[in-house]
Tab-separated table of C-alpha atoms in Angstrom:
chain	number	residue	atom	x	y	z
A	67	MET	CA	14.369	7.111	-9.592
A	68	ALA	CA	14.754	4.238	-12.222
A	69	VAL	CA	17.386	1.149	-10.790
A	70	PRO	CA	19.918	1.217	-13.605
A	71	VAL	CA	19.401	-2.502	-13.902
A	72	ALA	CA	17.528	-4.744	-16.617
A	73	ALA	CA	14.121	-4.919	-16.054
A	74	ARG	CA	14.487	-9.009	-14.950
A	75	TRP	CA	17.361	-8.022	-12.393
A	76	GLU	CA	15.111	-5.942	-10.682
A	77	VAL	CA	12.207	-7.649	-10.716
A	78	ALA	CA	14.426	-10.591	-8.908
A	79	GLY	CA	15.419	-8.583	-6.836
A	80	PHE	CA	12.102	-7.054	-5.259
A	81	LEU	CA	10.835	-10.418	-5.238
A	82	GLY	CA	13.590	-12.006	-3.152
A	83	LEU	CA	12.767	-8.913	-0.491
A	84	THR	CA	9.235	-10.095	-0.912
A	85	GLY	CA	9.827	-14.025	0.178
A	86	ALA	CA	12.278	-12.392	3.287
A	87	THR	CA	8.998	-10.442	4.348
A	88	GLY	CA	7.285	-13.901	4.259
A	89	LEU	CA	10.055	-15.548	6.007
A	90	ILE	CA	10.394	-12.673	8.579
A	91	ASP	CA	6.767	-12.351	9.131
A	92	ALA	CA	6.400	-15.820	10.084
A	93	VAL	CA	9.108	-15.306	12.957
A	94	SER	CA	7.436	-12.293	14.324
A	95	TYR	CA	3.897	-13.638	14.316
A	96	LEU	CA	4.234	-17.396	14.830
A	97	SER	CA	7.789	-16.956	17.554
A	98	LEU	CA	7.512	-13.220	18.976
A	99	GLY	CA	3.707	-12.856	20.169
A	100	HIS	CA	1.474	-12.410	17.197
A	101	THR	CA	3.110	-9.310	15.695
A	102	PHE	CA	4.399	-8.338	12.321
A	103	VAL	CA	7.547	-6.470	12.059
A	104	ALA	CA	6.614	-5.795	7.995
A	105	ASN	CA	2.922	-5.168	7.922
A	106	MET	CA	2.176	-2.353	10.050
A	107	THR	CA	-1.418	-2.540	9.180
A	108	GLY	CA	-1.562	-5.398	11.225
A	109	ASN	CA	0.176	-4.433	14.483
A	110	VAL	CA	-2.269	-1.007	14.065
A	111	VAL	CA	-4.837	-3.620	14.007
A	112	PHE	CA	-3.795	-6.214	17.138
A	113	LEU	CA	-3.492	-2.718	18.919
A	114	GLY	CA	-7.019	-2.574	18.474
A	115	PHE	CA	-7.336	-5.884	19.879
A	116	ALA	CA	-5.432	-5.389	22.460
A	117	VAL	CA	-7.753	-3.483	24.146
A	118	VAL	CA	-9.980	-6.089	24.534
A	119	PRO	CA	-8.194	-8.213	27.136
A	120	GLU	CA	-9.921	-11.486	26.165
A	121	THR	CA	-8.620	-11.793	22.903
A	122	GLY	CA	-5.516	-12.687	24.075
A	123	PHE	CA	-3.189	-9.403	22.388
A	124	ARG	CA	-1.066	-7.687	24.115
A	125	PHE	CA	0.385	-3.878	23.409
A	126	GLY	CA	3.876	-4.623	24.226
A	127	PRO	CA	5.000	-6.328	20.586
A	128	PRO	CA	2.914	-4.649	18.326
A	129	VAL	CA	4.175	-1.180	20.057
A	130	ALA	CA	7.542	-2.368	19.985
A	131	ALA	CA	7.462	-3.509	16.217
A	132	VAL	CA	6.221	0.211	14.901
A	133	LEU	CA	8.533	1.502	17.294
A	134	GLY	CA	11.554	-0.520	15.013
A	135	PHE	CA	9.940	0.080	11.507
A	136	VAL	CA	9.238	3.899	12.355
A	137	LEU	CA	13.096	4.174	13.006
A	138	GLY	CA	14.142	2.171	10.128
A	139	SER	CA	12.020	4.237	7.625
A	140	LEU	CA	13.835	7.405	9.297
A	141	GLY	CA	17.331	5.551	8.565
A	142	GLY	CA	15.762	4.626	5.019
A	143	GLY	CA	14.823	8.412	4.100
A	144	ARG	CA	18.083	9.803	5.511
A	145	ALA	CA	20.210	6.775	3.044
A	146	ALA	CA	17.912	8.290	0.418
A	147	ARG	CA	18.747	11.911	0.720
A	148	VAL	CA	22.652	11.393	1.273
A	149	LEU	CA	22.612	8.878	-1.675
A	150	ASP	CA	20.348	9.711	-4.241
A	151	GLY	CA	22.386	10.397	-7.034
A	152	ARG	CA	24.537	6.999	-6.809
A	153	PRO	CA	21.519	4.319	-6.889
A	154	ARG	CA	23.596	1.231	-7.035
A	155	GLU	CA	25.667	2.185	-3.957
A	156	TRP	CA	22.201	3.408	-2.347
A	157	LEU	CA	20.755	0.222	-2.726
A	158	GLY	CA	23.434	-1.821	-2.317
A	159	THR	CA	23.970	-0.427	1.162
A	160	ALA	CA	20.345	-0.253	2.205
A	161	PHE	CA	19.779	-3.869	1.676
A	162	GLY	CA	23.512	-5.121	2.560
A	163	VAL	CA	22.907	-3.075	6.010
A	164	GLN	CA	19.954	-4.694	6.341
A	165	ALA	CA	21.262	-8.216	5.469
A	166	VAL	CA	23.730	-7.539	7.984
A	167	VAL	CA	21.263	-6.684	10.722
A	168	LEU	CA	19.273	-9.398	9.946
A	169	TRP	CA	22.527	-11.981	10.228
A	170	VAL	CA	23.348	-10.373	13.632
A	171	CYS	CA	20.141	-11.141	14.895
A	172	ALA	CA	20.373	-14.194	13.754
A	173	LEU	CA	23.327	-14.943	15.666
A	174	LEU	CA	22.161	-13.588	18.922
A	175	VAL	CA	19.144	-15.581	18.856
A	176	GLY	CA	21.297	-18.674	18.010
A	177	VAL	CA	23.838	-18.397	20.961
A	178	GLY	CA	21.006	-17.353	23.722
A	179	VAL	CA	21.552	-13.599	23.922
A	180	LEU	CA	18.157	-12.731	22.830
A	181	ARG	CA	15.045	-15.278	23.103
A	182	GLU	CA	11.895	-15.263	21.572
A	183	THR	CA	10.002	-14.712	24.919
A	184	GLY	CA	10.689	-12.512	27.969
A	185	GLY	CA	12.034	-8.761	27.946
A	186	THR	CA	14.572	-9.325	25.041
A	187	SER	CA	11.728	-10.528	22.589
A	188	TYR	CA	11.488	-6.931	22.608
A	189	VAL	CA	14.776	-5.758	21.233
A	190	LEU	CA	14.415	-8.770	18.769
A	191	ILE	CA	10.932	-7.465	17.564
A	192	VAL	CA	12.583	-3.924	17.315
A	193	ALA	CA	15.758	-4.566	15.074
A	194	LEU	CA	13.557	-6.802	12.652
A	195	ALA	CA	11.040	-4.375	12.365
A	196	ALA	CA	14.073	-1.535	11.903
A	197	CYS	CA	14.968	-3.823	9.105
A	198	PHE	CA	11.610	-3.828	7.469
A	199	GLY	CA	11.130	-0.206	7.935
A	200	LEU	CA	14.463	0.414	6.010
A	201	GLN	CA	13.378	-1.569	3.325
A	202	ASN	CA	10.039	-0.161	3.048
A	203	ALA	CA	11.685	3.784	2.945
A	204	THR	CA	13.954	2.240	0.352
A	205	VAL	CA	11.687	0.438	-2.208
A	206	ARG	CA	8.809	2.945	-2.348
A	207	HIS	CA	11.234	5.303	-4.450
A	208	VAL	CA	12.167	2.814	-6.932
A	209	ALA	CA	9.512	-0.306	-6.678
A	210	PRO	CA	6.607	-0.285	-9.291
A	211	ARG	CA	3.351	-0.165	-7.414
A	212	ASP	CA	3.148	-4.020	-7.985
A	213	LEU	CA	6.092	-4.783	-6.488
A	214	THR	CA	6.198	-3.036	-2.813
A	215	THR	CA	7.782	-6.471	-1.299
A	216	THR	CA	5.859	-6.117	2.460
A	217	VAL	CA	2.382	-5.569	1.298
A	218	LEU	CA	-0.143	-7.403	-1.241
A	219	THR	CA	-3.388	-5.162	-0.809
A	220	LEU	CA	-2.249	-3.036	-3.912
A	221	THR	CA	-0.970	-6.248	-5.675
A	222	LEU	CA	-4.062	-8.113	-5.256
A	223	THR	CA	-6.176	-5.204	-6.119
A	224	GLY	CA	-4.567	-4.262	-9.655
A	225	LEU	CA	-4.763	-8.119	-10.143
A	226	ALA	CA	-8.293	-8.227	-10.310
A	227	ALA	CA	-9.131	-4.953	-11.135
A	228	ASP	CA	-6.833	-4.938	-14.133
A	229	SER	CA	-7.795	-8.531	-15.414
A	230	VAL	CA	-10.341	-9.058	-18.589
A	231	LEU	CA	-12.998	-9.306	-15.494
A	232	GLY	CA	-12.201	-5.721	-14.321
A	233	THR	CA	-10.413	-2.904	-16.552
A	234	GLY	CA	-8.923	-5.100	-18.810
A	235	ARG	CA	-5.835	-3.561	-19.132
A	236	SER	CA	-3.992	-6.772	-17.476
A	237	ALA	CA	-0.439	-4.468	-16.116
A	238	LYS	CA	1.650	-7.100	-15.876
A	239	PRO	CA	-0.045	-9.872	-14.186
A	240	HIS	CA	3.064	-12.359	-14.169
A	241	ARG	CA	4.780	-9.971	-11.723
A	242	ARG	CA	2.283	-9.029	-9.457
A	243	LEU	CA	1.346	-13.159	-9.526
A	244	GLY	CA	5.488	-14.069	-8.853
A	245	SER	CA	4.830	-11.277	-5.752
A	246	ILE	CA	2.270	-13.215	-4.115
A	247	ALA	CA	4.252	-16.511	-4.859
A	248	ALA	CA	7.161	-15.159	-3.197
A	249	MET	CA	5.336	-14.027	-0.041
A	250	LEU	CA	3.714	-17.308	0.279
A	251	VAL	CA	6.580	-19.377	-0.437
A	252	GLY	CA	8.808	-17.401	1.873
A	253	ALA	CA	6.103	-17.823	4.807
A	254	ALA	CA	5.348	-21.286	4.412
A	255	ILE	CA	9.499	-22.091	4.479
A	256	GLY	CA	9.154	-19.893	7.723
A	257	ALA	CA	6.694	-21.772	9.095
A	258	LEU	CA	8.247	-24.813	8.073
A	259	LEU	CA	11.740	-24.390	9.745
A	260	LEU	CA	10.764	-22.883	12.573
A	261	GLN	CA	9.656	-25.784	13.598
A	262	GLN	CA	13.112	-26.855	14.151
A	263	THR	CA	15.375	-23.423	14.588
A	264	VAL	CA	14.083	-19.416	14.590
A	265	SER	CA	17.847	-18.317	13.955
A	266	GLY	CA	18.064	-20.328	10.542
A	267	VAL	CA	15.058	-18.840	9.217
A	268	ILE	CA	16.586	-15.153	10.123
A	269	ALA	CA	19.224	-15.937	8.398
A	270	LEU	CA	18.128	-17.665	5.491
A	271	ALA	CA	16.110	-14.100	5.524
A	272	GLY	CA	19.130	-12.264	5.437
A	273	ALA	CA	21.321	-14.404	2.829
A	274	VAL	CA	17.854	-13.525	0.498
A	275	VAL	CA	18.286	-10.122	1.522
A	276	ALA	CA	21.843	-9.946	0.734
A	277	ALA	CA	21.642	-11.707	-2.639
A	278	ALA	CA	19.341	-8.645	-3.547
A	279	ALA	CA	21.914	-6.383	-2.544
A	280	LEU	CA	24.300	-8.164	-4.663
A	281	ILE	CA	21.662	-7.710	-7.781
A	282	PHE	CA	21.211	-3.929	-7.232
A	283	LEU	CA	24.652	-3.418	-7.199
A	284	PHE	CA	26.267	-5.954	-9.838
A	285	ALA	CA	23.497	-6.471	-12.158
A	286	PRO	CA	24.528	-5.664	-15.959
A	287	ALA	CA	22.640	-2.181	-16.754
A	288	PRO	CA	20.125	-2.091	-19.330
A	289	ALA	CA	20.903	-2.337	-22.680
A	290	PRO	CA	20.660	1.735	-24.470
A	291	ASP	CA	17.198	2.169	-26.320
A	292	PRO	CA	18.037	2.410	-30.080
A	293	ALA	CA	15.410	5.051	-30.581
A	294	ALA	CA	16.409	7.291	-28.093
């Protein structure tokens, strides 16, 4: 499905979602027991590490993350099925729900209901992972392959393989570089702010996702092609 907004707005929305991924994975890895809530490949590797107790990795956090991610992905798939014919409403709703859940998590962490350690940390991991399962399930239907928003393996592969030293196609390298930069900046900002506040980082990620939702809801539609 084509997203009914001009390309520059579409790209801005996806880059914002990528930055939010960096912010939240900083929270999950640095504060929630060395796990990722958006990058499930990493969690599978961590589960393998946990088989060896001397590594210091535990089964609980990555299992909770995978569970939450799957639940969020199911919700995202259902939303895609129900709202497929209304793309603006679909994307705005999916990312709006994600933003609200992130803000609720930030509030609960801020008032001490959810903590980074102990039993309630698993609730937080599941909720955050569900947010990014929802994001992934939505983005996979609409985003270009180099704007996946949660993993950069294919983005880096394409950047190198399509360069002048590779195939020479150079397919939108600026977009791929932007995606890498967004993840890097999001993770760096998250790591920096975590020294002061966990809830603030989660709330900031919610604000970025909310901005993306507004872009997909209200950005101007692309001009019609005169050749058509």
